[in-house]
Amino acid sequence: MTNSLAVNLPGLSLKNPVMPASGCFGFGREYSQYYDLSKLGAIIMKAATGTKRFGNPTPRVAETASGMLNAIGLQNPGVDEIIRTEVPFLAAYDTNIIANVAGSTIEEYVYVAETFNQAADVDALELNISCPNVKEGGIQFGTDADMAARITEKVKRASQKPVYVKLSPNVTDIVTMAKAVEAAGADGLSMINTLTGMQIHLPSCKPLLANQTGGLSGPAIKPIAVRMIYEVKQHVNIPIIGMGGIQTAEEVLEFLLAGANAVAVGTANFQNPLVCVEIIEQLPAILKKYGFKSVNDAVGKGIMYDKSNISCP
Amino acid sequence: MTNSLAVNLPGLSLKNPVMPASGCFGFGREYSQYYDLSKLGAIIMKAATGTKRFGNPTPRVAETASGMLNAIGLQNPGVDEIIRTEVPFLAAYDTNIIANVAGSTIEEYVYVAETFNQAADVDALELNISCPNVKEGGIQFGTDADMAARITEKVKRASQKPVYVKLSPNVTDIVTMAKAVEAAGADGLSMINTLTGMQIHLPSCKPLLANQTGGLSGPAIKPIAVRMIYEVKQHVNIPIIGMGGIQTAEEVLEFLLAGANAVAVGTANFQNPLVCVEIIEQLPAILKKYGFKSVNDAVGKGIMYDKSNISCP
Amino acid sequence: MRKKQMMHVSKVTSIALDTVEMVLKNKEVSQTAVPGQFLHIAVPGHTLRRPVSIADVNRDDDTITILFKTIGTGTKELASVKQGSELDVLGPNGNGFPVDTIKPSTVLLIGGGIGVPPLYYLAKSLAEKGCHVISVLGFQTKDYVFYEDQFKAIGKTYIVTDDGSYGHKGLVTDVLSDIGSFETYFSCGPLPMLKAVRHHLKDTPGYLSLEERMGCGIGACYACVIPTNDEVGYKKICQHGPVFKSEEVQL
Amino acid sequence: MRKKQMMHVSKVTSIALDTVEMVLKNKEVSQTAVPGQFLHIAVPGHTLRRPVSIADVNRDDDTITILFKTIGTGTKELASVKQGSELDVLGPNGNGFPVDTIKPSTVLLIGGGIGVPPLYYLAKSLAEKGCHVISVLGFQTKDYVFYEDQFKAIGKTYIVTDDGSYGHKGLVTDVLSDIGSFETYFSCGPLPMLKAVRHHLKDTPGYLSLEERMGCGIGACYACVIPTNDEVGYKKICQHGPVFKSEEVQL
Ligand SMILES: Cc1cc2nc3c(=O)[nH]c(=O)nc-3n(C[C@H](O)[C@H](O)[C@H](O)COP(=O)(O)OP(=O)(O)OC[C@H]3O[C@@H](n4cnc5c(N)ncnc54)[C@H](O)[C@@H]3O)c2cc1C
Ligand SMILES: Cc1cc2nc3c(=O)[nH]c(=O)nc-3n(C[C@H](O)[C@H](O)[C@H](O)COP(=O)(O)OP(=O)(O)OC[C@H]3O[C@@H](n4cnc5c(N)ncnc54)[C@H](O)[C@@H]3O)c2cc1C
Ligand SMILES: Cc1cc2nc3c(=O)[nH]c(=O)nc-3n(C[C@H](O)[C@H](O)[C@H](O)COP(=O)(O)O)c2cc1C
Ligand SMILES: Cc1cc2nc3c(=O)[nH]c(=O)nc-3n(C[C@H](O)[C@H](O)[C@H](O)COP(=O)(O)O)c2cc1C
Ligand code: FES
Ligand code: FES
């Protein structure tokens, strides 16, 4: 019999649609002490930059209602060291490896992509465009359609690996961003990254995070993620890896119905290190309960194309 | 001795900085059965349009993690009826009345503003620009700086009442929006309105809300509201009425520190009909606990102007 | 002035599959509640309160009984509340059944699933007034049937299940023909059932108790409107309802 | 494989102002825990777990004692957990104090506020090894002082309060001069205190237990890094720490 959880995406043949989200799983070593990583559909590695980065000062995380803020600041040993020490560790497991590509300049993104292109064990790239472009006044690559398209094109040229562009939700029009990167050659989309937020620490009377602002993640942002995937799905033809607040197999189904082809789980790993495998175990029963033969069978089924009654809230 | 909670804003001399948010308090009648509305700094009425509106089909609300989605659809009896039956009811209380102005065309906004201008008991207008502009393909007035500026200018011309423009958080760059409406003559800002979200109902396999999308409110969005107020405060000189997930007096202080001059409480009224008065009672003690002499004394005190270390989350 | 009520949970019992009976003690609420009204209950960890009908009232010991089905996170959390703890409640909310206006006569009560609870206190109240009460209660399957004996103690009661695993098989409307004449009917249940009931009994005066997703539960947020045939054009279920004259609303 | 541990709450006691002692039962955790390690505790209604040090271990009855101060919503919620319920815990996490490498000798323990708890199990363990243990414990005021007798039962103990309402007035570093010679020191407490202690004792080998806001608590999220003087340039407090050699980290 065929595996009802299997999903085939550019560069990825997934035994199931569940993968840990970038930055919430490190390079897998710690969670490998909790379960066999071969159970995962794929693993998205923590962001890689051209050279080693120490990231932001601490505090780097804050708790919010049904969510959290983080401002890690892309701390990582650099793409070369990651390929030397982390990729081989993950390659020992029977799962797909997705490399999260970041940088401060287009040149840095291209260098990281080129370098990962040499790593046979890396199956695909996730392009993290939620970073400030230092050469253009620090405005995020991911909030400007032209910049996002340009960087997608350059990275595509630099690498033969399929490229999933990770969209930032901090935009007026997510559909325009999605179409721009699709036109620029993206093989898939990954959405959503965190929403920019802040918490002020009353005793010290200043922002709690040393970086002042941080990225909001967790259940709090799920309705925004579902809405954005639902809208984007109706305007692009490339697959979507959906994420944002997922904690349960039912919520995975909600993302599939909204149009995601696979999902990533981030913040929930901190609360429950076993959440990914627990979701994978429960997913078949949930699909059955709601009448779906397979993961693929559910993708986009929740979309009502009639928009006639969309109005002001 | 002077009232440490008093705040003076254009058109509003508030005995305290707390007011119920538009749409979460109707026209006050129901909550007047729970407490004396004269205790409130002000009351922001439910949105008014040029003519009676029946709003969206139901379901109109959905619960989310630490929040809710709503798609009421501006149901209201129309500005004339509101002035005839609702304003007089509220005028009997010793508090300020703010009218929330909405519409589908610039002409409708202008008509509503002109009409409220004739109502002596209305102290100020809150311009709800989170509505789709039917004449321009349904794109929200509040997501385009030029449209927002244009409508602000027109409404200012149509009315002598101070105008607080209510900003939509569904934008890439909230500071540009704020500057645009300030330049167009806004007397103050009100922020934030809801974030567009969606929930999919698994049993029926479609969006739960009849309107498909809805506005996300409640504690879930507080970090986004605080961040936007914090950013905007550093670039405008007009006062800010802050809102988004406030439930406690501590959270009111957080908004003040981020730069709000006063606050509105919305969703929390549904959980606790007495929340506004309870906050007002606790606020003096909270100000004292954290070393502030008055509400005004705390405004903007949490802002660190040094942004040198802002980076990618 | 109205206020939030703290209600003491004096008993929690499972009375059928996924169905819980909870007895709540509070003098003010129990002394003022009328059949058809509901409690708007704060559930720990949830943004919105949960509306639940008043299923029975005991004025002597100041208690109110609610019966609810655990369908989602809120009702599951509510079911886990321990005896002896307190619930934060708004209520009694809404307008109930017009018991006072009903003359002693034969009346028909038609309930479906979670629409059955409000009909029990109504049945008791009408019987006290000298009404001859006939009840038709619909459930999914045998396992979900509850309060059969309580209703039978008041008057003739027909049990209907979707799959025929207990009582008559089919829909509540299937048995209406077997029932003799009656002057008024009262119904509460899922929308499709209410539509069918109203259609079947279009020539009989009746009252329907409606359900809708709610925000405030007191009439302020306009979440729970239902289109009406009057000049206003709508009513709020939480405030003007949940009970309406059958011809008053557009289902 | 590591796993989530369910720990049975067998005792909850208030031992000082805003300070709770909680005894948790779990064989696996109690048999493996060493001084300085912490538990990463899931608190109902909170996204992130709360790190709390292991203050004592009783291998005979499989229990672990934690001592925590209720400073915010999470610890307040934790304090309200009833005896008999279960806590979802990750742990024992991190690297503790290098007890095995310490030879019988005179050692100084310096704790401040919520930094005192981990020092108790350390003091017991070092005493067992034949060390002569001297403790300096700092608290805000008299009302916050806890475990004085327990430490005194092990060795000479100085209590210091910020306002002098009990014991010596001032900072823990103020009494260091009164103390004779010792070979090693161990300290845990707020950052300013650790900085002062390290400065005062720069010529003595010492170990510091650090605190930082945490996400995962197991080394995966990079929330809790501390700059170090080695070639890597940083370490993760939850994984490589919370205990570090005094000269190893940049405070
Ligand atoms: C006036 C009134 C009286 C009611 N009386 C009873 C009763 O006596 N017994 C009983 O079992 N149920 C009753 N219900 C239905 C009950 O309110 C829902 O079953 C309950 O709110 C579901 O909450 P949940 O968290 O378990 O489900 P979820 O689906 O997780 O709830 C999600 C959201 O949807 C709302 N919701 C879901 N289903 C309904 C529904 N059918 N009606 C209204 N809101 C809903 C919830 O309140 C919550 O806001 C009544 C509803 C209304 C409007
Ligand atoms: C390794 C380690 C061991 C600890 N051992 C103890 C102990 O034995 N006894 C004790 O009372 N406290 C201890 N703490 C501190 C304890 O973790 C915090 O007091 C607690 O997390 C506060 O949670 P809250 O929700 O009450 O406070 P809130 O301020 O509401 O918490 C908000 C967020 O900030 C985090 N946070 C707040 N203060 C601290 C802090 N000082 N350190 C780390 N995170 C913090 C919380 O974990 C939460 O994520 C330890 C901390 C660490 C890192
Ligand atoms: C601590 C932390 C670190 C993260 N680091 C990265 C990162 O390095 N690269 C990236 O693309 N996204 C990063 N993210 C975003 C997540 O991958 C994910 O898109 C987001 O958190 C939403 O999913 P969630 O709600 O399930 O966490 C990070 C999130 C968190 C909480
Ligand atoms: C049910 C509901 C109805 C609302 N109606 C309006 C409205 O008519 N006009 C408006 O400007 N904002 C409206 N809002 C937005 C609120 O005024 C407020 O900006 C938002 O909910 C954030 O605050 P909160 O998190 O405290 O609810 C509505 C919000 C809710 C929940
Ligand atoms: S629930 Fe708010 S008006 Fe009915
Ligand atoms: S808390 Fe995640 S690395 Fe330490």
PDB file of N, CA and C and ligand atoms in Angstrom, chain A residues 21-24 46-47 61 68 70 72 74 100 126 128 166 192-194 217-219 221 243-246 264-268 270, chain D residues 221, ligand 3:
ATOM      1  N   ALA A  21      11.144  23.716  11.806  1.00  0.00           N
ATOM      2  CA  ALA A  21      11.401  24.999  11.160  1.00  0.00           C
ATOM      3  C   ALA A  21      12.806  25.493  11.479  1.00  0.00           C
ATOM      4  N   SER A  22      13.346  26.267  10.544  1.00  0.00           N
ATOM      5  CA  SER A  22      14.704  26.774  10.698  1.00  0.00           C
ATOM      6  C   SER A  22      14.871  27.594  11.984  1.00  0.00           C
ATOM      7  N   GLY A  23      15.975  27.349  12.669  1.00  0.00           N
ATOM      8  CA  GLY A  23      16.314  28.110  13.865  1.00  0.00           C
ATOM      9  C   GLY A  23      15.692  27.587  15.143  1.00  0.00           C
ATOM     10  N   CYS A  24      14.743  26.674  14.983  1.00  0.00           N
ATOM     11  CA  CYS A  24      14.054  26.122  16.163  1.00  0.00           C
ATOM     12  C   CYS A  24      14.537  24.713  16.472  1.00  0.00           C
ATOM     13  N   LYS A  46      19.390  25.563  10.786  1.00  0.00           N
ATOM     14  CA  LYS A  46      19.473  26.946  11.238  1.00  0.00           C
ATOM     15  C   LYS A  46      20.143  27.786  10.149  1.00  0.00           C
ATOM     16  N   ALA A  47      19.814  29.064  10.109  1.00  0.00           N
ATOM     17  CA  ALA A  47      20.346  29.946   9.068  1.00  0.00           C
ATOM     18  C   ALA A  47      21.861  29.883   8.962  1.00  0.00           C
ATOM     19  N   VAL A  61      15.287  36.236  23.787  1.00  0.00           N
ATOM     20  CA  VAL A  61      13.905  35.753  23.673  1.00  0.00           C
ATOM     21  C   VAL A  61      13.032  36.366  24.765  1.00  0.00           C
ATOM     22  N   MET A  68       6.082  33.877  21.292  1.00  0.00           N
ATOM     23  CA  MET A  68       7.352  34.352  21.824  1.00  0.00           C
ATOM     24  C   MET A  68       8.002  35.294  20.819  1.00  0.00           C
ATOM     25  N   ASN A  70      11.786  36.467  19.325  1.00  0.00           N
ATOM     26  CA  ASN A  70      13.197  36.093  19.333  1.00  0.00           C
ATOM     27  C   ASN A  70      14.001  37.069  18.501  1.00  0.00           C
ATOM     28  N   ILE A  72      17.700  36.278  17.830  1.00  0.00           N
ATOM     29  CA  ILE A  72      18.955  35.534  17.960  1.00  0.00           C
ATOM     30  C   ILE A  72      20.043  36.253  17.163  1.00  0.00           C
ATOM     31  N   LEU A  74      20.911  35.479  13.844  1.00  0.00           N
ATOM     32  CA  LEU A  74      21.614  34.619  12.890  1.00  0.00           C
ATOM     33  C   LEU A  74      22.936  34.067  13.395  1.00  0.00           C
ATOM     34  N   ASN A 100      19.036  26.681   5.224  1.00  0.00           N
ATOM     35  CA  ASN A 100      18.458  28.016   5.299  1.00  0.00           C
ATOM     36  C   ASN A 100      19.562  29.034   5.006  1.00  0.00           C
ATOM     37  N   GLU A 126      16.459  26.967   1.501  1.00  0.00           N
ATOM     38  CA  GLU A 126      15.369  27.848   1.922  1.00  0.00           C
ATOM     39  C   GLU A 126      15.992  29.232   2.027  1.00  0.00           C
ATOM     40  N   ASN A 128      16.162  32.741   3.194  1.00  0.00           N
ATOM     41  CA  ASN A 128      15.625  33.562   4.275  1.00  0.00           C
ATOM     42  C   ASN A 128      15.823  35.037   3.944  1.00  0.00           C
ATOM     43  N   LYS A 166      11.575  31.957   1.507  1.00  0.00           N
ATOM     44  CA  LYS A 166      10.820  32.103   2.750  1.00  0.00           C
ATOM     45  C   LYS A 166      10.306  33.521   2.880  1.00  0.00           C
ATOM     46  N   ILE A 192       5.030  31.203   7.047  1.00  0.00           N
ATOM     47  CA  ILE A 192       5.563  32.552   7.119  1.00  0.00           C
ATOM     48  C   ILE A 192       6.752  32.597   8.089  1.00  0.00           C
ATOM     49  N   ASN A 193       7.582  33.620   7.895  1.00  0.00           N
ATOM     50  CA  ASN A 193       8.606  33.924   8.875  1.00  0.00           C
ATOM     51  C   ASN A 193       7.920  34.693  10.007  1.00  0.00           C
ATOM     52  N   THR A 194       8.676  35.209  10.953  1.00  0.00           N
ATOM     53  CA  THR A 194       8.074  35.867  12.123  1.00  0.00           C
ATOM     54  C   THR A 194       7.594  37.285  11.814  1.00  0.00           C
ATOM     55  N   SER A 217       6.510  34.568  17.019  1.00  0.00           N
ATOM     56  CA  SER A 217       6.190  33.233  16.499  1.00  0.00           C
ATOM     57  C   SER A 217       5.248  32.542  17.473  1.00  0.00           C
ATOM     58  N   GLY A 218       4.784  31.354  17.082  1.00  0.00           N
ATOM     59  CA  GLY A 218       3.921  30.579  17.966  1.00  0.00           C
ATOM     60  C   GLY A 218       2.446  30.681  17.589  1.00  0.00           C
ATOM     61  N   PRO A 219       1.578  29.993  18.366  1.00  0.00           N
ATOM     62  CA  PRO A 219       0.137  29.940  18.064  1.00  0.00           C
ATOM     63  C   PRO A 219      -0.498  31.306  17.800  1.00  0.00           C
ATOM     64  N   ILE A 221       0.369  33.660  15.971  1.00  0.00           N
ATOM     65  CA  ILE A 221       0.420  34.127  14.577  1.00  0.00           C
ATOM     66  C   ILE A 221      -0.242  33.170  13.580  1.00  0.00           C
ATOM     67  N   MET A 243       4.003  27.303   7.685  1.00  0.00           N
ATOM     68  CA  MET A 243       4.393  27.291   9.097  1.00  0.00           C
ATOM     69  C   MET A 243       3.863  28.533   9.791  1.00  0.00           C
ATOM     70  N   GLY A 244       3.804  28.460  11.096  1.00  0.00           N
ATOM     71  CA  GLY A 244       3.314  29.569  11.897  1.00  0.00           C
ATOM     72  C   GLY A 244       2.367  29.078  12.968  1.00  0.00           C
ATOM     73  N   GLY A 245       2.915  28.702  14.118  1.00  0.00           N
ATOM     74  CA  GLY A 245       2.089  28.352  15.260  1.00  0.00           C
ATOM     75  C   GLY A 245       1.580  26.931  15.323  1.00  0.00           C
ATOM     76  N   ILE A 246       2.041  26.082  14.429  1.00  0.00           N
ATOM     77  CA  ILE A 246       1.534  24.703  14.418  1.00  0.00           C
ATOM     78  C   ILE A 246       1.967  23.942  15.676  1.00  0.00           C
ATOM     79  N   ALA A 264       6.135  23.160   8.441  1.00  0.00           N
ATOM     80  CA  ALA A 264       7.265  23.193   9.355  1.00  0.00           C
ATOM     81  C   ALA A 264       6.747  23.593  10.741  1.00  0.00           C
ATOM     82  N   VAL A 265       7.387  23.029  11.754  1.00  0.00           N
ATOM     83  CA  VAL A 265       7.012  23.286  13.144  1.00  0.00           C
ATOM     84  C   VAL A 265       8.207  23.921  13.859  1.00  0.00           C
ATOM     85  N   GLY A 266       7.993  25.096  14.420  1.00  0.00           N
ATOM     86  CA  GLY A 266       9.093  25.816  15.054  1.00  0.00           C
ATOM     87  C   GLY A 266       8.989  25.893  16.560  1.00  0.00           C
ATOM     88  N   THR A 267       8.385  26.965  17.031  1.00  0.00           N
ATOM     89  CA  THR A 267       8.300  27.264  18.457  1.00  0.00           C
ATOM     90  C   THR A 267       7.801  26.087  19.297  1.00  0.00           C
ATOM     91  N   ALA A 268       6.888  25.288  18.748  1.00  0.00           N
ATOM     92  CA  ALA A 268       6.303  24.178  19.514  1.00  0.00           C
ATOM     93  C   ALA A 268       7.355  23.179  19.981  1.00  0.00           C
ATOM     94  N   PHE A 270      10.019  23.832  21.467  1.00  0.00           N
ATOM     95  CA  PHE A 270      10.572  24.256  22.762  1.00  0.00           C
ATOM     96  C   PHE A 270       9.681  23.771  23.894  1.00  0.00           C
TER      97      PHE A 270
ATOM     98  N   CYS D 221      18.364  26.460  20.321  1.00  0.00           N
ATOM     99  CA  CYS D 221      17.827  27.733  19.807  1.00  0.00           C
ATOM    100  C   CYS D 221      18.770  28.928  19.925  1.00  0.00           C
TER     101      CYS D 221
HETATM  102  C1  LIG E   3      14.211  31.046  18.152  1.00  0.00           C
HETATM  103  C2  LIG E   3      13.857  31.130  16.708  1.00  0.00           C
HETATM  104  C3  LIG E   3      14.856  31.204  15.731  1.00  0.00           C
HETATM  105  C4  LIG E   3      14.547  31.291  14.376  1.00  0.00           C
HETATM  106  N1  LIG E   3      15.549  31.343  13.446  1.00  0.00           N
HETATM  107  C5  LIG E   3      15.246  31.358  12.122  1.00  0.00           C
HETATM  108  C6  LIG E   3      16.264  31.322  11.135  1.00  0.00           C
HETATM  109  O1  LIG E   3      17.465  31.243  11.471  1.00  0.00           O
HETATM  110  N2  LIG E   3      15.912  31.365   9.829  1.00  0.00           N
HETATM  111  C7  LIG E   3      14.587  31.426   9.434  1.00  0.00           C
HETATM  112  O2  LIG E   3      14.305  31.459   8.221  1.00  0.00           O
HETATM  113  N3  LIG E   3      13.585  31.440  10.350  1.00  0.00           N
HETATM  114  C8  LIG E   3      13.879  31.410  11.676  1.00  0.00           C
HETATM  115  N4  LIG E   3      12.864  31.416  12.605  1.00  0.00           N
HETATM  116  C9  LIG E   3      11.455  31.452  12.134  1.00  0.00           C
HETATM  117  C10 LIG E   3      10.868  30.039  12.112  1.00  0.00           C
HETATM  118  O3  LIG E   3      11.593  29.225  11.224  1.00  0.00           O
HETATM  119  C11 LIG E   3       9.379  30.070  11.710  1.00  0.00           C
HETATM  120  O4  LIG E   3       9.290  30.601  10.397  1.00  0.00           O
HETATM  121  C12 LIG E   3       8.535  30.908  12.640  1.00  0.00           C
HETATM  122  O5  LIG E   3       8.994  30.780  13.961  1.00  0.00           O
HETATM  123  C13 LIG E   3       7.051  30.545  12.593  1.00  0.00           C
HETATM  124  O6  LIG E   3       6.843  29.212  12.955  1.00  0.00           O
HETATM  125  P1  LIG E   3       6.459  28.775  14.459  1.00  0.00           P
HETATM  126  O7  LIG E   3       5.326  29.667  14.900  1.00  0.00           O
HETATM  127  O8  LIG E   3       6.065  27.327  14.372  1.00  0.00           O
HETATM  128  O9  LIG E   3       7.680  28.985  15.301  1.00  0.00           O
HETATM  129  C14 LIG E   3      13.177  31.315  13.971  1.00  0.00           C
HETATM  130  C15 LIG E   3      12.170  31.236  14.943  1.00  0.00           C
HETATM  131  C16 LIG E   3      12.479  31.136  16.292  1.00  0.00           C
HETATM  132  C17 LIG E   3      11.362  31.062  17.299  1.00  0.00           C
END
